[in-house]
Short mmCIF file of C-alpha atoms and ligand atoms in Angstrom, two decimals:
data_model
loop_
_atom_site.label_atom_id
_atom_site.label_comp_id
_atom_site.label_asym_id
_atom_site.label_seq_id
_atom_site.Cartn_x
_atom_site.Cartn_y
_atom_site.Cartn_z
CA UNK A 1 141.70 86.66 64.67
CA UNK A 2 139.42 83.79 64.60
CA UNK A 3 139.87 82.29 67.47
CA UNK A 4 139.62 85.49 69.27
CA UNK A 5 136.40 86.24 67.97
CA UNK A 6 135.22 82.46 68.73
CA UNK A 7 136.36 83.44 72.51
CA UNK A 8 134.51 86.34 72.68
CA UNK A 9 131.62 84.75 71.20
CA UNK A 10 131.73 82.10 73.42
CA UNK A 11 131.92 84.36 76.49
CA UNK A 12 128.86 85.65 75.38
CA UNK A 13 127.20 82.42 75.27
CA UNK A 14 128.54 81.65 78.36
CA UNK A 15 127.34 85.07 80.13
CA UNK A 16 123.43 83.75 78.36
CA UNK A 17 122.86 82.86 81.97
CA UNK A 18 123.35 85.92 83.36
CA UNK A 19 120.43 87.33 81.43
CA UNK A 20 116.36 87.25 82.58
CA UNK A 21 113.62 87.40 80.13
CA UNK A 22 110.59 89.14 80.71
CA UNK A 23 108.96 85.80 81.26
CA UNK A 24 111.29 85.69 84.00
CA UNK A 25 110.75 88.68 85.39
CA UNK A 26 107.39 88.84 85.36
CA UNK A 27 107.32 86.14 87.48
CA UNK A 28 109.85 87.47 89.63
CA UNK A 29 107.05 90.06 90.24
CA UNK A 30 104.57 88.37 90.79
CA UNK A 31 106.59 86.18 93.85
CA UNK A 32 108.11 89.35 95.17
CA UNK A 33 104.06 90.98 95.35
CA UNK A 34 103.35 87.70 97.40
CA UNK A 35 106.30 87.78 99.54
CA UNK A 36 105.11 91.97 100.24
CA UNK A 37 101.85 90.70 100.92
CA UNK A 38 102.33 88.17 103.33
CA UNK A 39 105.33 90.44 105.12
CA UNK A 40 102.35 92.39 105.66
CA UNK A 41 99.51 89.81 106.64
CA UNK A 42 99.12 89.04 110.23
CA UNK A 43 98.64 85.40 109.60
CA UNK A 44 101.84 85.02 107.52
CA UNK A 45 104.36 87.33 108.57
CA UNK A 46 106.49 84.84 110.88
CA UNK A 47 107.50 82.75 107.60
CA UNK A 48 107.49 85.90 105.17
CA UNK A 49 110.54 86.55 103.78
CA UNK A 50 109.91 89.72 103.03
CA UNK A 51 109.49 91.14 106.31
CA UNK A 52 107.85 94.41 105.39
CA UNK A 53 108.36 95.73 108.70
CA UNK A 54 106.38 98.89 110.29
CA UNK A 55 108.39 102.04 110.96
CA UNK A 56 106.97 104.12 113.85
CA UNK A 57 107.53 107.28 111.59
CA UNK A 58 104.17 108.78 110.53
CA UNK A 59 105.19 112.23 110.95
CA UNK A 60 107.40 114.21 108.37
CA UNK A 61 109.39 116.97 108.96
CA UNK A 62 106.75 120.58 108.90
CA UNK A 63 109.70 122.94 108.39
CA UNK A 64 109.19 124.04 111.69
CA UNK A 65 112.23 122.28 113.38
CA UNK A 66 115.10 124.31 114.67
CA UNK A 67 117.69 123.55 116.31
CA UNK A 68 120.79 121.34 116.45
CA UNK A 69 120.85 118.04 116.49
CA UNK A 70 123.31 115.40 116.21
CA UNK A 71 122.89 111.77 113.89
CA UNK A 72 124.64 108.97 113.83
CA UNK A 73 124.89 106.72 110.45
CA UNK A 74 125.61 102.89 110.58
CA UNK A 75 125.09 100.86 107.98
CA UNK A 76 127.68 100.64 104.83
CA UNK A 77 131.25 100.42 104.85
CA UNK A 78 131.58 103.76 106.30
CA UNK A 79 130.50 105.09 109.67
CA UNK A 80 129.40 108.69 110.11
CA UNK A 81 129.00 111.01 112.97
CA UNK A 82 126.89 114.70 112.37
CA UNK A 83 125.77 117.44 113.47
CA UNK A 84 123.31 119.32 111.93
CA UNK A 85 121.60 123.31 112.62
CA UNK A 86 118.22 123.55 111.66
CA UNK A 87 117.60 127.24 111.13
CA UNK A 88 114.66 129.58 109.77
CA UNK A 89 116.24 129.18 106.60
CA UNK A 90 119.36 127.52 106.57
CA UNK A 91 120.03 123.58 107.09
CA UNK A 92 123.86 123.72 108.03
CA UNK A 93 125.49 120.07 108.10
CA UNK A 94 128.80 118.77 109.06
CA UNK A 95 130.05 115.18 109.04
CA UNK A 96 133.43 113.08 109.68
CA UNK A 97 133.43 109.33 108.39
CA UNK A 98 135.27 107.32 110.29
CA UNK A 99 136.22 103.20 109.71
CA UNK A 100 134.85 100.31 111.28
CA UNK A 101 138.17 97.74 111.23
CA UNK A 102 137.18 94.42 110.05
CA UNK A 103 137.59 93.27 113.70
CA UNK A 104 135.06 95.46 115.24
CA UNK A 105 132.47 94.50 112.11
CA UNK A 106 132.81 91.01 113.04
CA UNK A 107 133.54 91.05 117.10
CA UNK A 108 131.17 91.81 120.16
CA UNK A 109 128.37 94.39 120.18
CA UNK A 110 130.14 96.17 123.29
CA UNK A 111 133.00 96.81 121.64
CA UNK A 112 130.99 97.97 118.41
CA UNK A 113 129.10 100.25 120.32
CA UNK A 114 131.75 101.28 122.64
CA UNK A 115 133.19 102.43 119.28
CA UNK A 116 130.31 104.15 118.38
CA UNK A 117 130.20 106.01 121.60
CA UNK A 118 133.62 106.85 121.28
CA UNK A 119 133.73 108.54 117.47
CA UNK A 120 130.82 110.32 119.01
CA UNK A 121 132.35 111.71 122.54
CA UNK A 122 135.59 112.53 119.56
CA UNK A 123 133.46 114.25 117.22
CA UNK A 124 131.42 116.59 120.18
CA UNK A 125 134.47 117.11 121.28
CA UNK A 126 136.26 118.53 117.80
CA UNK A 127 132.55 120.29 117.08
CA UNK A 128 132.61 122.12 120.53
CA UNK A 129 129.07 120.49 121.82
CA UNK A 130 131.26 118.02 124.61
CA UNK A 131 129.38 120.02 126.87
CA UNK A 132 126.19 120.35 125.58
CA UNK A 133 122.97 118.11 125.81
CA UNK A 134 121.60 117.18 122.17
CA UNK A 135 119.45 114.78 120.48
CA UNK A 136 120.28 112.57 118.06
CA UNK A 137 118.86 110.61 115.03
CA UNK A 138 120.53 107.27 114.78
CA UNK A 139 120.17 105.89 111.03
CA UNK A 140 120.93 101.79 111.32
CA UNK A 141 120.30 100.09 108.04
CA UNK A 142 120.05 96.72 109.44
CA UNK A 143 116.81 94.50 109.48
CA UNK A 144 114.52 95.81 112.59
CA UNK A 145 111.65 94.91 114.17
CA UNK A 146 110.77 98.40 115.39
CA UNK A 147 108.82 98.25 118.69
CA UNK A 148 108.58 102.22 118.80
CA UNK A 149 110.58 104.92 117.54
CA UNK A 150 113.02 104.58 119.84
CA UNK A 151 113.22 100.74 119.95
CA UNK A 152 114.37 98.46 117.45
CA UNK A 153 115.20 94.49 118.01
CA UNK A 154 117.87 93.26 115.32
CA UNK A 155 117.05 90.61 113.31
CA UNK A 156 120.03 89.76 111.46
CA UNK A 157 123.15 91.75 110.44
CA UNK A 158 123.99 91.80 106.67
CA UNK A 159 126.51 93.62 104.58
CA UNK A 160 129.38 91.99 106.42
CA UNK A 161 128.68 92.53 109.77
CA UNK A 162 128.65 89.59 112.36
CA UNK A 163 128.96 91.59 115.67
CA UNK A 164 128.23 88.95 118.82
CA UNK A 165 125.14 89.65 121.14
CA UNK A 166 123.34 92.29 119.22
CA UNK A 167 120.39 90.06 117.08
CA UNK A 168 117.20 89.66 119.41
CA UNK A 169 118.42 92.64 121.17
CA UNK A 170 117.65 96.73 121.48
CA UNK A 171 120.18 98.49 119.33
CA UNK A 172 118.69 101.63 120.74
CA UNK A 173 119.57 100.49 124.37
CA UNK A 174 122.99 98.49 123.24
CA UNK A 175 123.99 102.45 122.07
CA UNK A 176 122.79 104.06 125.34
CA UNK A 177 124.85 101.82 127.55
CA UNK A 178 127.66 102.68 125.55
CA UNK A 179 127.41 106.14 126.43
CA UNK A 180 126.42 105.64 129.85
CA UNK A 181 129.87 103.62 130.00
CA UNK A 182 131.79 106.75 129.43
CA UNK A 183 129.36 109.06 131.23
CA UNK A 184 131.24 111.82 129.53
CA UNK A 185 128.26 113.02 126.86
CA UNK A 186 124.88 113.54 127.31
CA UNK A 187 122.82 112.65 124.72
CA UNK A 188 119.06 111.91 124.18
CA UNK A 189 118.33 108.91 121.53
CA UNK A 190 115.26 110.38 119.82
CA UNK A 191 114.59 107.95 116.90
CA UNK A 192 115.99 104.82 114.89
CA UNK A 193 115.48 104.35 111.60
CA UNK A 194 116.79 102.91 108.25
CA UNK A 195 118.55 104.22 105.40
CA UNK A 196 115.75 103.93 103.01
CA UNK A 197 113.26 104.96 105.67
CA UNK A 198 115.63 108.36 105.85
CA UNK A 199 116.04 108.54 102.42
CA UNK A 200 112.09 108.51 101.69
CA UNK A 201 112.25 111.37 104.49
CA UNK A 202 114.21 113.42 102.73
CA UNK A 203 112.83 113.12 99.38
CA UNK A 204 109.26 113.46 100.35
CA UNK A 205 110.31 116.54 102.18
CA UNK A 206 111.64 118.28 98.91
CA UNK A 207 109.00 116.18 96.94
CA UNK A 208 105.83 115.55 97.48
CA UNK A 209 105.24 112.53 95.30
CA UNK A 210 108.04 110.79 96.64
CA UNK A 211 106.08 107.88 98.08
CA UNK A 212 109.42 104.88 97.52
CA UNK A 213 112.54 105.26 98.47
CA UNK A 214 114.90 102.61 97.25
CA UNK A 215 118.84 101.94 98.56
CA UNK A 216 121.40 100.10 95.83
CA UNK A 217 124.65 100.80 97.95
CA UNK A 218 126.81 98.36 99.89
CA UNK A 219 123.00 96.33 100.54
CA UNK A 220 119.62 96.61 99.06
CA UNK A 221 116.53 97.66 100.49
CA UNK A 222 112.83 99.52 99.85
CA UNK A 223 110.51 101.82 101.85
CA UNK A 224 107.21 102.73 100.55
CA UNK A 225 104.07 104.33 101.96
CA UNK A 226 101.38 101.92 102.28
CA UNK A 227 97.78 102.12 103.64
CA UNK A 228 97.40 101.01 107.30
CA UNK A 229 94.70 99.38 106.54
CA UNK A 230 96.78 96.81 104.78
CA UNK A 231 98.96 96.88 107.50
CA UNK A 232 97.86 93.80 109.93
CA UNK A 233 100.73 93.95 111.95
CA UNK A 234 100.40 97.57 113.22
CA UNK A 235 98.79 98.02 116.27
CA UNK A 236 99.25 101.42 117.21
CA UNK A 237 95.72 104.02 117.07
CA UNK A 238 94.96 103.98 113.21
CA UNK A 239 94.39 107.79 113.22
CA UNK A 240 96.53 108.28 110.16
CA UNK A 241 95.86 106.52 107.10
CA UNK A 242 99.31 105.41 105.93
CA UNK A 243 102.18 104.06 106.87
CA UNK A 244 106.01 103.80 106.04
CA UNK A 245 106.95 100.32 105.23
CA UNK A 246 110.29 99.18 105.39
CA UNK A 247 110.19 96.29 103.48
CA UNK A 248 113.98 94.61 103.85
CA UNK A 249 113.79 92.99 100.69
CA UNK A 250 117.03 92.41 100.16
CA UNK A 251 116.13 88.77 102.21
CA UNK A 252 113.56 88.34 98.74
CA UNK A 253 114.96 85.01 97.48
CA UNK A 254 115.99 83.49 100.97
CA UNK A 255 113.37 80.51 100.39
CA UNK A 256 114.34 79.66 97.06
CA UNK A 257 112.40 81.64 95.09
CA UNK A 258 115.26 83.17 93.08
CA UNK A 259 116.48 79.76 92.07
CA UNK A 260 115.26 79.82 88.63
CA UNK A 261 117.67 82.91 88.10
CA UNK A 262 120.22 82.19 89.92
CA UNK A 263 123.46 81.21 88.75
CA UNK A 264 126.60 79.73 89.67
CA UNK A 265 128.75 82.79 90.49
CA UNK A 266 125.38 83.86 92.59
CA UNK A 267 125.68 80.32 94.57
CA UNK A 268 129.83 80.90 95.02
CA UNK A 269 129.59 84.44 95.77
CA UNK A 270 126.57 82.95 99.10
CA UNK A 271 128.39 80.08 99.65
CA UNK A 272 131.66 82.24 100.33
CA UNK A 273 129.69 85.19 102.43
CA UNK A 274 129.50 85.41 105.97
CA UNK A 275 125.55 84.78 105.91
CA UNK A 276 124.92 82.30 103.27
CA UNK A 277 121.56 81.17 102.30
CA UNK A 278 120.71 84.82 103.56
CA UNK A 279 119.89 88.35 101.85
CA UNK A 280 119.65 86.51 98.37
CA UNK A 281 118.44 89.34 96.28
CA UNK A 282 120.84 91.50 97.94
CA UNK A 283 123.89 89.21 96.42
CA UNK A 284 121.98 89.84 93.31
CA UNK A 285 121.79 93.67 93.33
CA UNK A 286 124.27 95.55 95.47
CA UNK A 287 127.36 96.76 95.79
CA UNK A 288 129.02 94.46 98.30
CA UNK A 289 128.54 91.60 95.89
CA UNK A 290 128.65 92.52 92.52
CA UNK A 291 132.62 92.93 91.83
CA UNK A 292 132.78 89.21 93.09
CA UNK A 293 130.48 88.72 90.82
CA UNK A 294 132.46 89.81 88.08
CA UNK A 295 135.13 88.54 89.30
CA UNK A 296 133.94 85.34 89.58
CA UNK A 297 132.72 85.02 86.13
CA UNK A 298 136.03 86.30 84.48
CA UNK A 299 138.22 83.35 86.79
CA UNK A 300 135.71 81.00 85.08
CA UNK A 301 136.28 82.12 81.60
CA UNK A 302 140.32 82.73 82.11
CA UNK A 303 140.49 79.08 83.17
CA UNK A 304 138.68 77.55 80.43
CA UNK A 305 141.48 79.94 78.65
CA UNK A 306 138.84 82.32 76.72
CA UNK A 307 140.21 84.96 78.73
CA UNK A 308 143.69 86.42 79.02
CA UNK A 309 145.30 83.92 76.68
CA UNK A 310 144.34 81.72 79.98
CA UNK A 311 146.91 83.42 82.10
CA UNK A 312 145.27 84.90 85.33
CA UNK A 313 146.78 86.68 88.08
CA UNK A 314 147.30 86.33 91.96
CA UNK A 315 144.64 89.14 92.43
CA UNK A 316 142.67 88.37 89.91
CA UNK A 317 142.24 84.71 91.84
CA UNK A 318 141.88 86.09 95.17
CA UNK A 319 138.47 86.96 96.60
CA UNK A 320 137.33 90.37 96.82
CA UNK A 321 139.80 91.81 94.26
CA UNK A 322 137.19 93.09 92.07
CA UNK A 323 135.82 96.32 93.61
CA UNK A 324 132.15 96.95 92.50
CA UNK A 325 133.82 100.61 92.06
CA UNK A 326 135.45 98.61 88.62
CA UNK A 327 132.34 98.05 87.22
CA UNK A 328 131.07 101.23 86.96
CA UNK A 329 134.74 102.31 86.11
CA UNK A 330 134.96 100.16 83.05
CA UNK A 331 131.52 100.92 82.08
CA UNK A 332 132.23 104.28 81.95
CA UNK A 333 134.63 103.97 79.01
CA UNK A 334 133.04 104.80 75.68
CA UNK A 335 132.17 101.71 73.43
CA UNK A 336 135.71 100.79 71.81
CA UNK A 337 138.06 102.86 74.26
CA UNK A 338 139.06 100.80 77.24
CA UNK A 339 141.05 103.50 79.02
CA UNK A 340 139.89 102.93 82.48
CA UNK A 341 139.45 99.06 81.77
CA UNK A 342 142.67 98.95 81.04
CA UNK A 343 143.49 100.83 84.28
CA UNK A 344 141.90 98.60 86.20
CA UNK A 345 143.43 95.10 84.73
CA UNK A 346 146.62 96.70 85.43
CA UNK A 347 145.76 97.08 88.85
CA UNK A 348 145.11 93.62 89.23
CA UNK A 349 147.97 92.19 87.02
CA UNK A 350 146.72 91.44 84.10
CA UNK A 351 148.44 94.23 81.89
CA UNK A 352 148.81 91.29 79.06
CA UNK A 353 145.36 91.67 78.15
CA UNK A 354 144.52 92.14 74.58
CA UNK A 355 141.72 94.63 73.45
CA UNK A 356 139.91 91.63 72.35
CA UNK A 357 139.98 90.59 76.86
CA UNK A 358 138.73 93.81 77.65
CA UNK A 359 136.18 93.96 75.02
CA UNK A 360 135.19 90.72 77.00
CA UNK A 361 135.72 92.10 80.58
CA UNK A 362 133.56 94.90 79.96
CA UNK A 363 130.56 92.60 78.50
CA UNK A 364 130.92 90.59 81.69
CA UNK A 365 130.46 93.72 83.78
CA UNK A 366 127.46 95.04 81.42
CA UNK A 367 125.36 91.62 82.08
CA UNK A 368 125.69 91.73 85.76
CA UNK A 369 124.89 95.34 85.92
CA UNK A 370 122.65 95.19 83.76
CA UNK A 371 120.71 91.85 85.81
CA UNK A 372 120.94 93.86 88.95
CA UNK A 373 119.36 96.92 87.14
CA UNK A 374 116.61 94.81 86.40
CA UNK A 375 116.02 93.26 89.39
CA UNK A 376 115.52 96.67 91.25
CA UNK A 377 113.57 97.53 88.26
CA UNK A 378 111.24 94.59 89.07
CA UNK A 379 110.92 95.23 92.71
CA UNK A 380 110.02 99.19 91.95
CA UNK A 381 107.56 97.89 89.44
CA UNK A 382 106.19 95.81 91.91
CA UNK A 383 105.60 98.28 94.36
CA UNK A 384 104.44 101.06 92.11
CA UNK A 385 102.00 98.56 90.68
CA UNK A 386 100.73 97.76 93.69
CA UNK A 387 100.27 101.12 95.28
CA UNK A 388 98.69 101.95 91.78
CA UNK A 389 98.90 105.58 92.03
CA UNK A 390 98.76 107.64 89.24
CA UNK A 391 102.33 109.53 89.32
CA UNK A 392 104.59 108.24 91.94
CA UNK A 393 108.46 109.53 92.55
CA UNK A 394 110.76 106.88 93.52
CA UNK A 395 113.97 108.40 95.58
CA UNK A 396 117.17 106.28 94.73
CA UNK A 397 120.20 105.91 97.30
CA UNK A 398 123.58 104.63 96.86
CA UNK A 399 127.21 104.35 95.46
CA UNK A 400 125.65 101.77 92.95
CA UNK A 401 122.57 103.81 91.66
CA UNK A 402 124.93 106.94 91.60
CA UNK A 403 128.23 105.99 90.31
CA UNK A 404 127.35 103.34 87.79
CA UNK A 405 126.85 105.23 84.76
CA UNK A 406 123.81 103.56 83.21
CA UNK A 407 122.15 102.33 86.21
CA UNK A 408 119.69 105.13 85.74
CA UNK A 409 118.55 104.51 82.20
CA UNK A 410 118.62 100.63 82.51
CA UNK A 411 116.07 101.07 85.18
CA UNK A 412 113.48 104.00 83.54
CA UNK A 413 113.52 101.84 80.62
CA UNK A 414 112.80 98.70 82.42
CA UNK A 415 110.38 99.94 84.65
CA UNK A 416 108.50 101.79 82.35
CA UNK A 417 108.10 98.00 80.28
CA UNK A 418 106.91 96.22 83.38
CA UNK A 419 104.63 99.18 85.07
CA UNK A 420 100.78 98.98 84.60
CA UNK A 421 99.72 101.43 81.55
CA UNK A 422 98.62 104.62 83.20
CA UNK A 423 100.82 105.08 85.82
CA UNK A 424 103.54 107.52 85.56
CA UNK A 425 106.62 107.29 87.51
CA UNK A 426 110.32 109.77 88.28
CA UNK A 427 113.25 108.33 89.70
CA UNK A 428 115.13 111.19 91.85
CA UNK A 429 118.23 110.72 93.06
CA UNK A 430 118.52 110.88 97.22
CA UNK A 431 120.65 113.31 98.65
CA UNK A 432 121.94 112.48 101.99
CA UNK A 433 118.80 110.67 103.38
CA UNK A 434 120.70 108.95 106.29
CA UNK A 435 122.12 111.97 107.57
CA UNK A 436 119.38 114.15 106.56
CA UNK A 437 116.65 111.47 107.22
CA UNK A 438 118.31 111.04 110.97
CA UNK A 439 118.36 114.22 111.50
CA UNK A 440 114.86 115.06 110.87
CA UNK A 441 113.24 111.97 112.86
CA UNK A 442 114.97 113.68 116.05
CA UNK A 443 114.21 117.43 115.10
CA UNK A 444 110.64 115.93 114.19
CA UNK A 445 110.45 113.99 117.92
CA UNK A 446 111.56 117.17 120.03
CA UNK A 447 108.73 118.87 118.31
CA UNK A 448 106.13 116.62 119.11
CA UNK A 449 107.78 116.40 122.63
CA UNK A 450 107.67 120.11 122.89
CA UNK A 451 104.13 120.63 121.81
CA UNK A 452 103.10 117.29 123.99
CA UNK A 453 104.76 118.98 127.17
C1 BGC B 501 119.88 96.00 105.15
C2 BGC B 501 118.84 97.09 105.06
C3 BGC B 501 119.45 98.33 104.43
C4 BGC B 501 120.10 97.98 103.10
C5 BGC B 501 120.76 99.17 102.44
C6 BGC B 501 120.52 95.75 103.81
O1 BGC B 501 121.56 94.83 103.95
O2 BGC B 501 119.28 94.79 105.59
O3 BGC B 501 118.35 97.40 106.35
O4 BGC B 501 118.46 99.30 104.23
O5 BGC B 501 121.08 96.98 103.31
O6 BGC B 501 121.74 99.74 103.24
#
């Protein structure tokens, strides 16, 4: 019994690292509300970080749009195709997902949009509109410098993706070649936009203090309204006073200044990606990276034999075993039952471990969660703080923020330490802004077209 109780203690002293105080992350706030600024600043913005980059959107949705329109969704590990009726009273959606194989993620641009083009020719075709003309939304959660609403230059691909020829270029005209390829659809590219652009969309559209929108799924992102005047980089007529911001700061971190929090299984887990020294934060936070994490940490502990009597497993050694999904699985258990931890380690073959190991696995999970909780917790703080508006809703995407089961209370508590007295803040959860979202930029662009023509 002792020295299983010395193990677990040392695991915890070991897992010390994995922990910021709010010395730290105050100061992480203060960096990441320099990094926003100089995104934003004319002067700076080339060697900013944070990119903070200007979305053409300006106009949300009046309730006025009808019709049916079709979106695309790229940007996790799932790829969706939809179609969506916009009716006096009735917003009618239907979606398929389909895969991306690994060698499409990570081959040419043609033959990712020559994918594209195909699940969408498929999907018309199963959803009887082959023949008809429609617009369509395209949500692309990938850094973009938008040039327009229709025009978007890739800046670099995250999350996994590597496809050749596509950064520096028009993902907007990389899809429309695709479909002139086929010449079998007709379709009208009405907008681009990101998943946190959508999701702010959506929210502000049910909720009109929804003013952030935040994204802790396969990546990590933030959109927030800010005031054109602080926006040096947009050129456009300045007839409206604000702006949507999408801020990519997942890249926060990418010139260092995460160091002082990183850790070891943060270097391996960059080291090991397909875009290391890139998206920093994002290794931090979301969940692509955070099973690895995990992972990472128990192969440390299991080899200095605190962990499973020191007797790992094939999986349990080979990269990627550890589905972020796990965390929030073994979280989920109630303090001293380890049914779906146990689940789990039998999954990866390591049905020898004692209660005392999964007592040990599921601290591991809690103080990366928990460090990723914070970290968004930060970067909300930072913006609410900044915007300094008295009651602000913050609309929260993705399978971390919804399936993790205390991702939500982590984050009100933390926030609510680090936010200037006074302000008030909600956290809502986002339903469906990429679909949604895309859908509404292209019902929102035929109306403008309509009452332009
Ligand atoms: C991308 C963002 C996206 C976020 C969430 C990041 O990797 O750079 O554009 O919003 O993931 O999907």
């Amino acid at each position: 019994m002792g020295i299983v109780v010395d193990n677990l203690q040392r695991i915890r002293e070991e897992c010390e690292v994995l922990k910021m105080t709010d010395k730290q992350i105050k100061e992480i706030m203060c960096r990441l509300h320099n990094d926003l600024k100089k995104g934003l600043s004319r002067a700076d913005h080339d060697k900013a970080t944070v990119k903070c980059w200007i979305t053409y959107i300006q106009d949300l949705p009046n309730g006025k749009e009808r019709g049916k329109f079709l979106a695309l969704d790229l940007g996790g590990t799932n790829f969706r195709v939809l179609i969506i009726n916009l009716g006096e009273n009735h917003f009618d959606m239907q979606s398929k997902i389909y895969a991306i194989p690994k060698h499409i993620m990570t081959g040419t641009g043609i033959a990712l949009f020559d994918h594209i083009a195909e699940c969408l020719a498929n999907f018309m075709k199963e959803h009887g509109v082959y023949e008809e003309r429609l617009a369509l939304g395209f949500t692309f959660s990938f850094p973009l410098k938008q040039l327009g609403l229709t025009k978007g230059v890739l800046q670099r691909w995250t999350k996994g993706f590597s496809c050749s020829g596509v950064v520096g270029e028009d993902v907007v005209q990389g899809l429309k070649d695709a479909i002139a390829r086929r010449g079998d659809v007709f379709i009208d590219v009405m907008g681009i936009l990101n998943d946190a652009t959508g999701a702010l969309m959506s929210c502000a559209h049910k909720n009109r203090n929804c003013r952030i929108s935040v994204i802790i799924g396969t990546g990590s992102n933030a959109c927030y309204v800010e005031k054109t005047a602080n926006c040096e980089l947009f050129d456009g007529e300045p007839d409206k006073e604000e702006l949507l911001i999408n801020t990519e700061w997942g890249a926060f971190g990418d010139d260092g200044s995460l160091d002082f929090v990183r850790t070891e299984f943060d270097r391996e887990v960059d080291v090991t990606s397909i875009n290391p020294g890139k998206q920093i934060q994002e290794k931090m936070i979301s969940g692509m990276y955070l099973g690895e994490l995990v992972r990472l940490a128990l192969v440390k502990f299991t080899r200095m034999g605190l962990l499973f009597g020191g007797q790992g497993s094939d999986l349990l050694f080979e990269g990627g075993s550890f589905y972020t999904k796990y965390v929030s699985e073994i979280e989920s258990d109630k303090p001293g039952d380890f049914t779906s931890c146990m689940e789990v380690l039998e999954e990866l073959g390591l049905s020898h471990a004692s209660d005392a190991d999964m007592a040990a696995v599921r601290y591991v999970c809690e103080c990366v969660s928990r460090r990723a909780a914070h970290l968004v917790s930060a970067g909300i703080a930072t913006l609410l703080n900044k915007m300094n508006e008295p009651r602000v809703t913050v609309g929260i995407d993705g399978s971390v923020y919804r399936f993790h089961p205390h991702f939500h209370t982590l984050m009100c508590e933390k926030i609510a330490q680090l936010v200037r007295p006074g302000l008030q803040f909600d956290l809502m959860l986002s339903e469906d802004g990429s679909g949604r979202g895309a859908a509404l930029v292209a019902a929102v662009a035929c109306r403008e077209a309509e009452q332009g023509s």
